[in-house]
Coordinates of C-alpha atoms in Angstrom, one line a residue:
Chain I
M20 CA -22.7 -16.8 -28.9
E21 CA -22.5 -13.8 -27.1
I22 CA -19.5 -11.6 -28.0
F23 CA -17.6 -8.8 -26.0
K24 CA -15.1 -6.4 -27.0
L25 CA -12.0 -6.4 -25.5
K26 CA -10.3 -2.5 -25.9
V27 CA -6.9 -2.8 -25.3
Y28 CA -4.4 0.2 -24.7
R29 CA -1.4 0.1 -27.1
Y30 CA 1.5 1.8 -27.5
D31 CA 5.3 0.9 -28.3
P32 CA 7.4 4.0 -28.2
T33 CA 10.0 2.6 -30.5
K34 CA 7.3 2.5 -33.1
D35 CA 3.9 4.8 -31.9
S36 CA 3.9 8.4 -31.6
E37 CA 1.0 8.4 -30.0
P38 CA -0.7 5.7 -27.9
Y39 CA -3.7 4.1 -29.3
Y40 CA -6.6 1.6 -28.4
R41 CA -7.0 -1.7 -30.3
T42 CA -10.5 -3.7 -30.2
Y43 CA -10.8 -7.7 -30.0
E44 CA -14.0 -9.2 -30.1
L45 CA -14.2 -12.5 -28.1
P46 CA -16.8 -14.9 -27.1
V47 CA -18.3 -14.2 -23.5
E48 CA -17.2 -17.4 -21.4
K49 CA -18.7 -18.0 -17.9
G50 CA -15.8 -17.9 -15.6
M51 CA -13.5 -16.0 -17.9
T52 CA -11.2 -13.7 -16.4
V53 CA -9.9 -10.1 -17.8
L54 CA -6.2 -12.1 -17.7
A55 CA -7.6 -14.8 -19.9
A56 CA -9.3 -12.5 -22.0
L57 CA -6.0 -11.0 -22.6
F58 CA -4.6 -14.5 -23.0
K59 CA -7.3 -15.4 -25.8
A60 CA -6.8 -12.0 -27.8
K61 CA -2.9 -12.6 -27.7
E62 CA -2.9 -16.4 -29.0
E63 CA -5.9 -16.2 -31.3
Q64 CA -5.5 -12.7 -32.6
D65 CA -2.4 -10.8 -32.0
P66 CA 0.9 -12.2 -30.7
T67 CA 2.1 -8.4 -30.2
I68 CA -0.2 -7.2 -27.1
S69 CA 2.3 -7.0 -24.0
F70 CA 1.4 -7.6 -20.3
R71 CA 2.8 -8.9 -17.1
Y72 CA 1.1 -12.0 -15.3
N73 CA 2.6 -14.6 -13.4
C74 CA 0.5 -16.6 -10.6
R75 CA -3.4 -16.3 -12.1
A76 CA -4.6 -16.4 -8.9
A77 CA -4.6 -12.7 -7.3
I78 CA -0.9 -13.7 -5.2
C79 CA 1.8 -12.1 -7.0
G80 CA 0.3 -8.8 -7.8
S81 CA 1.7 -8.8 -11.4
C82 CA -1.0 -8.0 -13.6
A83 CA -2.8 -5.0 -11.9
M84 CA -4.4 -2.9 -14.5
R85 CA -7.2 -0.6 -15.0
I86 CA -10.3 -1.7 -16.2
N87 CA -13.0 0.5 -17.2
G88 CA -11.1 3.1 -15.4
H89 CA -10.6 1.4 -11.9
A90 CA -7.6 -0.6 -11.1
T91 CA -7.5 -4.2 -10.0
L92 CA -6.0 -7.5 -10.7
A93 CA -7.3 -9.0 -14.5
C94 CA -6.9 -12.5 -12.8
K95 CA -9.2 -11.4 -10.2
V96 CA -12.5 -10.2 -12.2
Q97 CA -14.6 -12.0 -14.5
I98 CA -15.9 -10.5 -18.0
T99 CA -19.3 -11.6 -17.5
H100 CA -19.2 -9.3 -13.8
L101 CA -17.8 -6.6 -15.5
L102 CA -20.3 -6.5 -18.3
E103 CA -23.4 -6.6 -15.9
K104 CA -21.5 -4.1 -13.3
Y105 CA -20.9 -1.5 -16.0
D106 CA -23.7 -2.4 -18.2
T107 CA -21.9 -2.7 -21.6
D108 CA -20.5 -4.6 -24.4
T109 CA -17.0 -3.3 -23.8
I110 CA -14.1 -3.8 -21.1
T111 CA -11.5 -1.3 -21.6
V112 CA -8.0 -2.2 -20.5
D113 CA -5.3 0.6 -19.9
P114 CA -1.8 0.3 -17.7
I115 CA -2.4 1.4 -14.3
G116 CA -2.6 5.2 -13.5
N117 CA 0.3 7.6 -12.3
V118 CA 3.0 5.7 -13.7
K119 CA 5.2 5.8 -16.8
P120 CA 3.9 3.0 -19.9
L121 CA 6.7 1.3 -21.1
K122 CA 4.9 -0.8 -23.8
D123 CA 1.1 -2.0 -23.8
L124 CA -0.2 -2.6 -20.4
I125 CA 3.6 -2.6 -19.1
Y126 CA 4.9 0.2 -17.1
D127 CA 8.1 1.1 -15.4
M128 CA 8.4 -0.2 -12.1
D129 CA 11.4 1.4 -10.9
W130 CA 9.4 4.4 -9.9
L131 CA 8.0 2.7 -7.5
V132 CA 10.7 0.5 -6.5
D133 CA 12.8 4.1 -5.8
K134 CA 9.9 5.4 -3.6
L135 CA 9.7 2.0 -1.7
K136 CA 13.3 2.3 -0.9
R137 CA 12.9 5.6 1.5
V138 CA 11.2 4.0 3.9
K139 CA 13.3 0.9 4.2
P140 CA 10.7 -2.0 3.3
W141 CA 12.3 -4.1 5.3
F142 CA 12.6 -5.5 9.1
I143 CA 15.2 -4.0 11.3
P144 CA 15.3 -5.4 14.5
K145 CA 15.5 -3.5 17.5
E146 CA 17.8 -5.8 19.4
P147 CA 19.2 -9.2 19.0
P148 CA 16.8 -12.4 19.1
P149 CA 16.3 -14.0 22.5
A150 CA 19.3 -15.7 23.9
D151 CA 17.7 -19.2 24.4
G152 CA 17.5 -19.2 20.7
T153 CA 13.8 -18.8 20.4
E154 CA 12.2 -16.3 17.9
Y155 CA 11.1 -13.3 18.1
R156 CA 8.2 -13.1 20.3
Q157 CA 5.1 -10.6 19.7
D158 CA 1.7 -10.1 21.6
P159 CA -1.0 -11.3 19.6
Y160 CA -2.9 -7.8 19.7
D161 CA 0.2 -6.0 18.5
H162 CA 0.7 -8.7 15.5
H163 CA -3.1 -8.0 15.0
R164 CA -2.2 -4.4 14.3
I165 CA 0.2 -5.0 11.3
D166 CA -1.9 -8.5 10.3
F167 CA -3.3 -6.9 7.5
A168 CA -0.7 -4.6 6.6
S169 CA 1.6 -7.5 5.8
D170 CA -0.6 -8.8 3.2
C171 CA 0.5 -6.3 0.5
I172 CA 1.7 -7.8 -2.9
L173 CA 3.0 -4.8 -4.5
C174 CA 0.6 -4.5 -7.1
A175 CA 0.5 -0.8 -7.2
S176 CA -3.7 -0.6 -7.7
C177 CA -3.7 1.5 -5.0
M178 CA -1.0 4.3 -6.4
S179 CA -3.2 4.1 -9.9
D180 CA -6.0 5.5 -8.7
C181 CA -4.5 7.7 -6.1
N182 CA -6.2 11.0 -6.1
A183 CA -3.4 12.9 -4.4
L184 CA -0.5 11.1 -6.4
K185 CA -2.7 12.1 -9.3
A186 CA -1.8 15.6 -8.6
N187 CA 1.4 15.3 -7.2
K188 CA 3.9 12.7 -8.5
D189 CA 6.3 13.3 -5.5
F190 CA 3.8 12.1 -3.1
L191 CA 4.9 8.7 -1.6
G192 CA 1.6 7.0 -2.2
P193 CA -0.8 4.6 -0.2
M194 CA 1.3 1.5 -1.3
V195 CA 4.4 3.2 0.2
H196 CA 3.1 5.0 3.4
S197 CA 1.2 1.5 4.0
K198 CA 4.5 0.0 3.9
A199 CA 6.2 2.1 6.2
Y200 CA 3.1 1.4 8.7
R201 CA 3.7 -2.1 8.6
F202 CA 7.1 -1.5 10.1
I203 CA 6.5 1.5 12.2
A204 CA 3.6 -0.4 13.9
D205 CA 5.9 -3.5 14.0
T206 CA 6.5 -3.7 17.9
R207 CA 9.8 -5.5 17.3
D208 CA 11.4 -3.0 14.5
G209 CA 13.9 -0.7 15.5
E210 CA 13.8 2.0 13.1
K211 CA 11.0 3.7 13.7
Q212 CA 12.2 7.6 13.9
E213 CA 14.0 7.1 10.6
R214 CA 11.2 5.6 9.1
F215 CA 8.5 8.9 10.2
E216 CA 11.1 11.2 8.9
A217 CA 11.3 9.6 5.2
I218 CA 7.3 9.8 5.5
L219 CA 6.9 13.1 6.9
E220 CA 9.6 14.9 4.8
D221 CA 8.2 18.0 3.6
L222 CA 4.8 16.5 5.5
N223 CA 4.2 13.9 2.7
L224 CA 2.0 11.9 5.0
E225 CA -0.5 14.6 5.2
W226 CA -0.5 15.3 1.3
C227 CA -3.1 12.2 1.4
V228 CA -6.8 13.4 0.5
R229 CA -8.6 10.7 2.3
C230 CA -10.4 9.7 -0.5
V231 CA -10.1 6.1 0.3
E232 CA -9.6 5.2 -3.4
C233 CA -6.5 3.0 -2.1
T234 CA -8.6 1.0 0.1
T235 CA -11.4 1.0 -2.3
R236 CA -8.9 -0.7 -5.1
C237 CA -7.0 -3.0 -2.9
P238 CA -7.2 -6.4 -3.9
K239 CA -6.0 -7.9 -0.7
E240 CA -7.6 -6.0 2.4
V241 CA -4.1 -4.1 3.2
Q242 CA -6.4 -1.3 4.2
P243 CA -3.9 1.5 2.8
Y244 CA -5.9 4.4 3.6
E245 CA -6.5 2.8 7.2
N246 CA -3.2 2.7 7.8
I247 CA -2.1 6.0 6.8
I248 CA -4.6 7.1 9.3
R249 CA -3.1 4.9 12.2
L250 CA 0.2 6.3 10.9
R251 CA -0.8 9.5 11.5
I252 CA -2.2 9.0 15.0
M253 CA 1.5 7.1 16.0
A254 CA 3.3 10.4 14.2
A255 CA 1.2 12.8 16.8
E256 CA 1.6 10.1 19.7
A257 CA 5.6 10.3 18.8
G258 CA 5.5 14.2 19.3
Y259 CA 5.5 15.3 15.8
K260 CA 3.7 18.6 15.6
T261 CA 2.2 18.7 12.0
P262 CA -0.3 21.0 10.5
G263 CA -2.6 17.7 10.5
E264 CA -2.1 17.3 14.6
I265 CA -2.8 21.0 15.1
H266 CA -6.2 20.9 13.2
A267 CA -7.1 17.6 14.9
E268 CA -6.6 19.7 18.3
I269 CA -8.7 22.8 17.4
F270 CA -11.5 20.3 16.2
E271 CA -11.1 18.4 19.9
Q272 CA -11.0 22.0 21.5
D273 CA -14.5 23.0 19.6
I274 CA -16.4 19.9 20.4
Y275 CA -15.5 20.0 23.9
N276 CA -15.9 23.8 24.1
R277 CA -19.0 24.4 21.6
G278 CA -19.8 21.0 20.1
L279 CA -19.6 22.3 16.7
L280 CA -16.6 23.6 14.6
N281 CA -15.9 27.4 15.0
E282 CA -15.0 27.4 11.4
M283 CA -14.6 31.5 11.5
L284 CA -11.6 31.6 13.9
L285 CA -10.0 28.4 12.3
P286 CA -7.5 29.7 9.7
M287 CA -6.1 32.2 12.7
R288 CA -5.6 29.4 15.1
Q289 CA -4.5 26.7 12.0
E290 CA -1.7 29.4 10.9
G291 CA -1.4 32.1 13.6
I292 CA -1.8 35.8 12.8
L293 CA 0.4 34.9 9.6
G294 CA -1.9 32.9 8.3
A295 CA -4.9 34.8 9.1
I296 CA -3.4 37.7 7.5
K297 CA -3.0 35.6 4.1
R298 CA -6.6 34.2 4.4
A299 CA -8.1 37.6 4.9
P300 CA -8.7 38.3 1.2
F301 CA -11.0 35.0 1.1
G302 CA -12.3 35.7 4.5
I303 CA -14.1 39.2 3.0
K304 CA -15.1 37.3 0.0
M305 CA -16.7 34.8 1.8
M306 CA -18.5 37.8 4.3
L307 CA -19.6 39.7 0.9
K308 CA -21.3 36.4 0.2
G309 CA -23.0 35.9 3.1
K310 CA -21.4 33.2 4.0
V311 CA -19.7 34.1 7.3
N312 CA -21.5 33.5 10.6
Y313 CA -20.7 36.5 12.7
A314 CA -21.4 35.2 15.9
D315 CA -18.7 32.9 15.8
F316 CA -16.0 35.4 15.8
F317 CA -17.4 36.1 19.5
G318 CA -17.5 32.3 20.4
G319 CA -20.8 31.4 18.7
H320 CA -23.5 29.4 20.1
K321 CA -23.1 26.0 21.8
I322 CA -25.1 22.5 21.4
K323 CA -27.9 21.7 24.0
R324 CA -26.7 19.1 26.5
L325 CA -22.6 20.2 26.1
E326 CA -21.9 19.1 29.6
E327 CA -22.7 15.0 28.5
V328 CA -19.5 15.7 26.0
Q329 CA -17.7 17.3 28.4
K330 CA -18.0 14.2 30.5
I331 CA -17.5 12.0 27.9
Y332 CA -14.2 13.7 27.1
E333 CA -13.2 13.4 30.9
V334 CA -14.1 9.6 31.0
A335 CA -13.0 8.7 27.3
K336 CA -9.3 9.8 27.9
Q337 CA -8.9 8.1 31.1
K338 CA -10.3 4.6 29.5
E339 CA -8.5 5.2 25.9
K340 CA -5.2 3.2 27.0
E341 CA -6.7 0.2 28.5
V342 CA -9.2 -0.4 25.2
K343 CA -7.7 -2.3 22.6
I344 CA -9.6 -1.3 19.1
K345 CA -9.3 -4.3 16.5
L346 CA -8.8 -3.6 12.9
P347 CA -11.8 -4.2 10.9
Q348 CA -12.5 -7.1 8.5
I349 CA -13.3 -5.8 5.1
M350 CA -12.8 -8.2 2.7
G351 CA -16.0 -8.6 1.0
V352 CA -18.2 -6.9 3.6
I353 CA -20.6 -4.1 2.5
Y354 CA -22.1 -2.4 5.7
E355 CA -25.7 -2.1 4.4
D356 CA -28.6 -1.0 6.6
K357 CA -31.1 -3.2 8.3
R358 CA -34.2 -1.8 6.2
K359 CA -35.2 -4.0 3.9
T360 CA -37.2 -1.9 1.9
R361 CA -34.3 -0.4 0.2
K362 CA -33.9 -0.4 -3.6
R363 CA -30.1 0.0 -4.7
P364 CA -29.6 1.8 -7.7
N365 CA -27.0 -0.8 -9.4
Y366 CA -24.7 -2.9 -6.8
A367 CA -23.5 -6.0 -8.3
E368 CA -24.1 -8.5 -5.4
T369 CA -20.7 -9.4 -5.0
G370 CA -20.2 -5.9 -4.3
G371 CA -16.9 -5.6 -6.6
N372 CA -15.2 -8.1 -4.5
E373 CA -14.9 -11.9 -6.4
Chain B
M28 CA -46.9 5.7 2.1
A29 CA -44.4 5.2 5.1
E30 CA -43.7 7.9 7.4
L31 CA -40.7 10.1 5.9
K32 CA -39.0 11.1 9.5
Y33 CA -35.3 11.4 10.4
A34 CA -33.5 12.5 12.9
F35 CA -31.5 15.4 11.1
Y36 CA -28.0 15.7 11.5
T37 CA -26.8 19.2 10.2
G38 CA -22.8 18.7 10.5
C39 CA -20.6 22.0 10.9
S40 CA -20.4 23.4 7.4
A41 CA -24.6 23.6 6.9
K42 CA -24.3 26.0 10.4
G43 CA -21.1 27.5 9.4
V44 CA -19.6 28.3 5.6
A45 CA -22.8 26.6 3.6
P46 CA -26.0 28.6 5.4
E47 CA -27.6 28.0 1.8
L48 CA -27.4 24.3 2.2
Y49 CA -29.2 24.6 5.8
N50 CA -31.6 26.6 4.4
S51 CA -32.4 24.8 0.8
T52 CA -32.3 21.5 2.4
K53 CA -35.1 22.2 4.9
L54 CA -37.4 23.8 2.4
V55 CA -36.8 21.0 0.3
A56 CA -37.2 18.2 2.3
D57 CA -40.1 19.7 3.9
K58 CA -41.9 20.1 0.7
L59 CA -41.1 16.6 -0.2
G60 CA -42.5 15.5 2.3
M61 CA -39.4 14.5 4.9
E62 CA -39.9 15.5 8.3
L63 CA -36.4 16.5 9.7
I64 CA -36.1 16.5 13.4
E65 CA -33.1 18.3 14.1
L66 CA -30.7 17.2 16.3
E67 CA -29.7 20.2 18.7
A68 CA -27.3 18.2 21.0
A69 CA -25.2 16.7 18.1
T70 CA -21.5 17.8 18.0
C71 CA -19.2 17.8 15.1
C72 CA -18.5 14.1 13.7
G73 CA -14.6 14.7 14.2
A74 CA -14.2 15.3 10.3
G75 CA -11.5 12.8 10.2
A76 CA -9.2 15.4 12.1
V77 CA -10.4 13.8 15.5
Q78 CA -9.9 10.3 14.3
E79 CA -6.3 10.8 13.6
K80 CA -5.6 12.0 17.0
D81 CA -7.6 10.3 19.3
E82 CA -9.7 7.3 18.0
F83 CA -11.2 6.1 21.0
L84 CA -12.8 9.6 21.7
A85 CA -14.0 10.0 18.2
L86 CA -15.9 6.8 18.3
T87 CA -17.3 7.9 21.6
I88 CA -18.4 11.1 20.9
N89 CA -20.2 9.9 17.7
A90 CA -21.5 6.9 19.3
R91 CA -23.3 9.5 21.4
N92 CA -24.2 11.3 18.1
L93 CA -25.9 8.1 17.1
A94 CA -27.6 7.7 20.3
L95 CA -29.1 11.0 20.1
A96 CA -31.0 9.5 17.1
E97 CA -31.9 6.6 19.2
E98 CA -33.4 8.3 21.8
L99 CA -35.8 9.6 19.0
G100 CA -36.2 6.4 17.6
L101 CA -35.5 7.7 14.6
D102 CA -32.9 7.3 11.4
L103 CA -30.0 9.7 11.1
L104 CA -29.6 11.6 8.4
T105 CA -26.7 13.3 7.1
I106 CA -26.3 16.2 4.5
C107 CA -22.5 16.1 4.5
N108 CA -20.6 12.7 2.9
T109 CA -17.6 13.2 5.3
C110 CA -20.2 13.2 8.4
T111 CA -21.8 10.2 6.8
L112 CA -18.7 8.4 6.8
M113 CA -17.4 9.2 10.2
L114 CA -20.7 8.2 11.7
R115 CA -20.9 4.8 9.6
E116 CA -17.4 3.9 10.3
T117 CA -18.7 4.2 14.1
K118 CA -21.4 2.4 13.8
F119 CA -19.6 -0.4 11.9
K120 CA -17.1 -0.7 14.5
L121 CA -19.2 -0.8 17.0
D122 CA -21.7 -3.0 16.0
N123 CA -19.0 -5.8 15.1
D124 CA -16.6 -5.6 18.2
P125 CA -19.1 -6.1 21.2
E126 CA -15.9 -5.3 23.6
L127 CA -15.6 -1.9 21.9
K128 CA -19.1 -1.1 21.9
E129 CA -19.2 -2.1 25.9
A130 CA -16.2 -0.1 26.4
V131 CA -17.8 2.8 24.7
N132 CA -21.1 2.1 26.4
E133 CA -19.3 2.7 29.9
V134 CA -18.2 6.1 28.9
L135 CA -21.5 6.8 27.9
K136 CA -23.2 5.7 30.6
E137 CA -21.3 8.7 33.0
A138 CA -23.0 11.0 30.8
G139 CA -26.5 9.3 31.0
L140 CA -26.4 8.1 27.5
E141 CA -26.3 4.2 26.1
Y142 CA -25.5 3.2 22.4
K143 CA -27.8 0.4 21.3
G144 CA -27.3 0.3 17.2
T145 CA -30.8 0.7 16.7
S146 CA -30.6 3.7 14.4
E147 CA -29.4 3.8 10.8
V148 CA -27.2 6.3 9.1
T149 CA -28.3 7.4 5.9
H150 CA -27.8 10.3 3.6
F151 CA -30.3 13.1 2.2
L152 CA -29.3 11.8 -1.4
W153 CA -30.3 8.1 -0.5
E154 CA -33.5 9.3 1.1
V155 CA -34.6 11.1 -2.1
I156 CA -34.3 7.6 -3.7
D157 CA -35.3 5.2 -1.5
G158 CA -37.8 7.4 0.9
V159 CA -39.4 10.1 -1.5
G160 CA -39.0 7.7 -4.4
L161 CA -37.9 9.1 -8.5
D162 CA -41.8 8.9 -9.2
R163 CA -42.9 11.2 -6.5
L164 CA -40.1 13.5 -7.3
K165 CA -41.0 13.5 -11.0
E166 CA -44.2 14.6 -10.2
M167 CA -43.4 16.9 -8.2
V168 CA -41.2 18.8 -10.6
V169 CA -43.0 22.3 -11.9
R170 CA -39.7 23.6 -13.5
P171 CA -37.9 21.1 -15.3
L172 CA -34.2 21.6 -15.9
K173 CA -34.4 20.2 -19.3
E174 CA -31.9 23.3 -20.7
F175 CA -29.1 22.3 -18.3
N176 CA -26.3 20.2 -18.9
I177 CA -25.5 19.2 -15.2
A178 CA -22.2 17.3 -14.2
P179 CA -22.4 15.2 -11.1
F180 CA -19.7 15.4 -8.4
Y181 CA -20.4 12.9 -6.2
G182 CA -17.3 13.3 -3.6
C183 CA -15.4 10.4 -2.4
H184 CA -17.3 9.8 1.4
I185 CA -20.8 9.1 -0.3
I186 CA -19.3 6.4 -2.3
R187 CA -16.0 5.0 -0.7
P188 CA -15.0 2.9 1.0
P189 CA -17.6 0.1 -0.3
Y190 CA -17.6 -1.4 3.2
L191 CA -18.5 1.4 5.5
I192 CA -20.9 3.1 2.3
G193 CA -21.9 0.3 0.6
Y194 CA -25.1 2.2 -0.8
E195 CA -24.1 1.5 -4.3
D196 CA -21.2 0.4 -6.6
P197 CA -18.4 2.9 -5.9
D198 CA -17.0 2.4 -9.6
N199 CA -20.2 3.1 -11.2
P200 CA -22.6 4.9 -9.0
K201 CA -25.6 6.2 -10.5
S202 CA -27.6 7.9 -8.0
I203 CA -27.0 11.4 -8.6
E204 CA -27.6 11.0 -12.4
M205 CA -31.1 9.6 -11.4
I206 CA -32.1 12.5 -9.7
I207 CA -30.7 15.0 -12.6
E208 CA -33.0 13.0 -14.9
A209 CA -35.9 13.3 -12.3
V210 CA -35.5 16.9 -12.3
G211 CA -35.6 16.8 -16.1
G212 CA -32.1 17.4 -16.2
N213 CA -29.2 16.3 -18.4
P214 CA -26.3 14.2 -16.6
V215 CA -23.2 15.0 -18.0
D216 CA -20.3 12.1 -17.6
H217 CA -16.6 13.9 -16.8
T218 CA -13.8 12.7 -16.0
A219 CA -13.7 14.0 -12.5
R220 CA -17.4 12.4 -11.7
L221 CA -15.6 10.3 -9.0
A222 CA -12.5 12.0 -8.4
C223 CA -11.5 14.1 -5.3
C224 CA -12.2 17.7 -4.3
G225 CA -8.7 17.8 -2.2
F226 CA -10.5 19.4 0.8
H227 CA -8.8 17.2 3.3
S228 CA -5.4 17.7 2.8
F229 CA -6.0 21.7 2.6
W230 CA -3.9 22.9 5.5
S231 CA -1.1 20.3 5.0
A232 CA -0.8 20.6 0.9
E233 CA -3.0 23.5 -0.3
D234 CA -0.7 24.1 -3.4
K235 CA 1.1 20.7 -3.8
V236 CA -2.1 18.6 -3.9
T237 CA -5.6 20.2 -2.8
L238 CA -5.7 23.3 -5.4
R239 CA -4.9 21.0 -8.3
L240 CA -7.3 18.6 -7.8
T241 CA -9.6 21.1 -7.3
A242 CA -9.0 22.8 -10.8
M243 CA -8.5 19.5 -12.5
D244 CA -12.2 18.5 -11.3
A245 CA -13.8 22.2 -12.6
E246 CA -11.6 21.4 -15.6
S247 CA -13.0 18.1 -16.0
A248 CA -16.8 19.6 -15.9
K249 CA -15.9 22.7 -18.2
E250 CA -14.5 20.5 -20.8
E251 CA -18.0 18.2 -21.2
K252 CA -19.7 21.8 -21.4
A253 CA -21.6 21.5 -18.1
D254 CA -23.6 24.7 -17.3
F255 CA -23.0 23.6 -13.5
M256 CA -21.8 20.9 -11.1
V257 CA -24.0 19.6 -8.4
T258 CA -22.4 17.8 -5.1
P259 CA -23.9 15.8 -2.1
C260 CA -21.2 17.4 -0.1
P261 CA -20.4 20.7 1.4
L262 CA -17.0 20.1 1.8
C263 CA -16.8 19.6 -1.9
H264 CA -19.1 22.5 -2.3
T265 CA -16.6 24.9 -0.7
Q266 CA -13.8 23.4 -2.2
L267 CA -15.0 23.6 -5.9
D268 CA -16.9 26.7 -5.3
A269 CA -15.6 28.8 -2.9
M270 CA -11.7 27.8 -3.7
Q271 CA -12.5 27.5 -7.3
E272 CA -10.8 31.1 -7.9
E273 CA -7.8 30.3 -6.1
A274 CA -7.2 27.0 -8.0
E275 CA -7.9 29.1 -11.6
E276 CA -4.8 31.2 -10.2
R277 CA -2.9 28.0 -9.9
I278 CA -3.1 26.9 -13.3
G279 CA -3.9 30.4 -15.2
V280 CA -6.9 29.5 -16.5
K281 CA -10.5 31.0 -15.9
L282 CA -12.9 28.0 -15.4
G283 CA -16.0 30.0 -13.5
I284 CA -18.3 27.1 -13.6
P285 CA -20.9 27.0 -11.2
V286 CA -21.3 24.5 -8.0
L287 CA -24.8 23.6 -6.5
H288 CA -25.7 22.0 -3.3
L289 CA -28.1 18.9 -4.1
P290 CA -30.9 20.2 -2.4
Q291 CA -30.8 23.5 -4.4
M292 CA -30.7 21.8 -8.0
I293 CA -33.9 19.8 -7.0
G294 CA -35.3 22.8 -5.1
L295 CA -35.0 24.9 -8.2
A296 CA -36.9 21.9 -10.3
I297 CA -39.6 21.7 -7.5
G298 CA -40.7 25.3 -7.7
F299 CA -38.4 27.7 -5.3
K300 CA -36.9 30.7 -6.6
P301 CA -33.2 30.8 -6.6
K302 CA -33.5 33.5 -3.7
E303 CA -35.0 31.2 -1.7
L304 CA -32.4 28.6 -2.1
G305 CA -29.4 31.0 -1.4
L306 CA -28.1 30.7 -5.1
E307 CA -26.5 34.3 -4.7
K308 CA -24.5 32.9 -1.9
H309 CA -22.2 31.3 -3.9
V310 CA -18.8 32.6 -4.7
I311 CA -19.0 31.0 -8.6
S312 CA -21.4 33.7 -10.3
T313 CA -24.8 31.6 -10.5
E314 CA -26.3 34.3 -12.5
E315 CA -26.7 32.7 -15.8
I316 CA -28.7 29.7 -13.7
I317 CA -30.8 32.2 -12.3
R318 CA -31.5 34.0 -15.4
K319 CA -32.7 30.7 -17.3
V320 CA -34.9 29.4 -14.5
A321 CA -36.6 32.7 -14.2

């Protein structure tokens, strides 16, 4: 019988001065999930292991934990797949990251709830329901825009592996921003400004580093990263002039005027003359290393066929209002290219979705 | 052997702050038998910035970039993670939404262009493995990097999100390690191997997020006693190399870990001189590496 090791993070602050790992040896059973393995270890070897769970079917969001370093639902991933994926005999289970562990795999949820409250994660209608007694109505495309975001089960897998949150615990995090998107993008909602102010306080929305861990971890196709990008578009449309918005304008102008970004003049245009002075020592350092393209100070070179780009701008800007871009369906999708000759280094056939 | 010919999409960094990446890519690709036809009419990919303001314009501009590769009948090869993601995202959206593709083509038509969807978007890293092949690369190694402990730094957009990238498992990628081993080096596992350099929130959260991540990344490689880090992305490189001293200031610890572009590392092993590969253009000194390979 094949055996694997389940290495579990253990910590009881009432007894332990430090967290530690305890390893349980279990038989490999086809179809066994990590959650089932935890039950087996608890029932047969150690009744003191503590973890949260409920539905066992990837619906309730209770059993998120870090499995071999990446957050997911313990009820959604199978032992046999993980052993193959990591080419190992050991499955390591930690509490989700970026939170305060309370006991073993159980973490403090209050901190997450407090963050959520700041964006008022509930529907606040902008007008009373129709007088004829029917429900609030919505255009199917408008509903489509919030469809995926509505599927969030608050498991916090995205919060666990978020790089911006790792750097700074004041970041609201992908779960919270994504929840804000779900209501700001809802055509029936009436509290947009208040929510915008909450997510843009101290530019919080723009702390996101676009590492895309959140969308990669999400077990429910909520697309938190994409929702953050959609929120930034909506914030710009609502007239918020943030550094991100200024940055986007510079890129748009440079593509129109020359094709490529003018990196040399970027700091000046991004932050003004004071910014340029602040960045001067860095600029000098780059010059001394031969990393500066001096021609860019005088506009630099233009790409070939730039007139095509300028024509595209003209036409696209007129047309964009009538184009309804659909949100991507991403569950289980791996966008590989069509060339059949490729050998992949190591990709489990499920691509991580089971 | 199949012909290795690509439409070469340089991106802005290689033409701006990372000239050493542009030069080393051309030298190394040529020696490895990859023919790069530079797309001199290509624009910036929008880098996620234009995408945050004007989604349709960003898609159309990148559809043009893809159409330029299609004109040549070649796959498009990038040397930047974010360019890779932006172009693959465009392709994914257009290939999966016929109405959007039609709308984009109506715009492109005015400029005399058409997006068909016939060229794939690939990255230099992947083509060294799938095009050149690791066996062939090993045969070409004249100066194995055996005394070097090398910390891979993937950078986000070469692995995530898997629905757009999909080259390898984002939880446990191996491509850079495979190349490090092929050139005779010792890949070093470290906690920031798959982490973010912080680049994309620089202008909004330089102190609050960006430099903190940069410091953690460099510390992570340092802790595992890496001689240098290697990355396939010029944005990660700018952040980890050019901004490393700023990150050090924030944490009050001197790290000084050199960061090489992927083609520079390969170049050292297949016989190019450090100077040819532009190693002296780095902010964090590469002298120790230059001394050892001499």
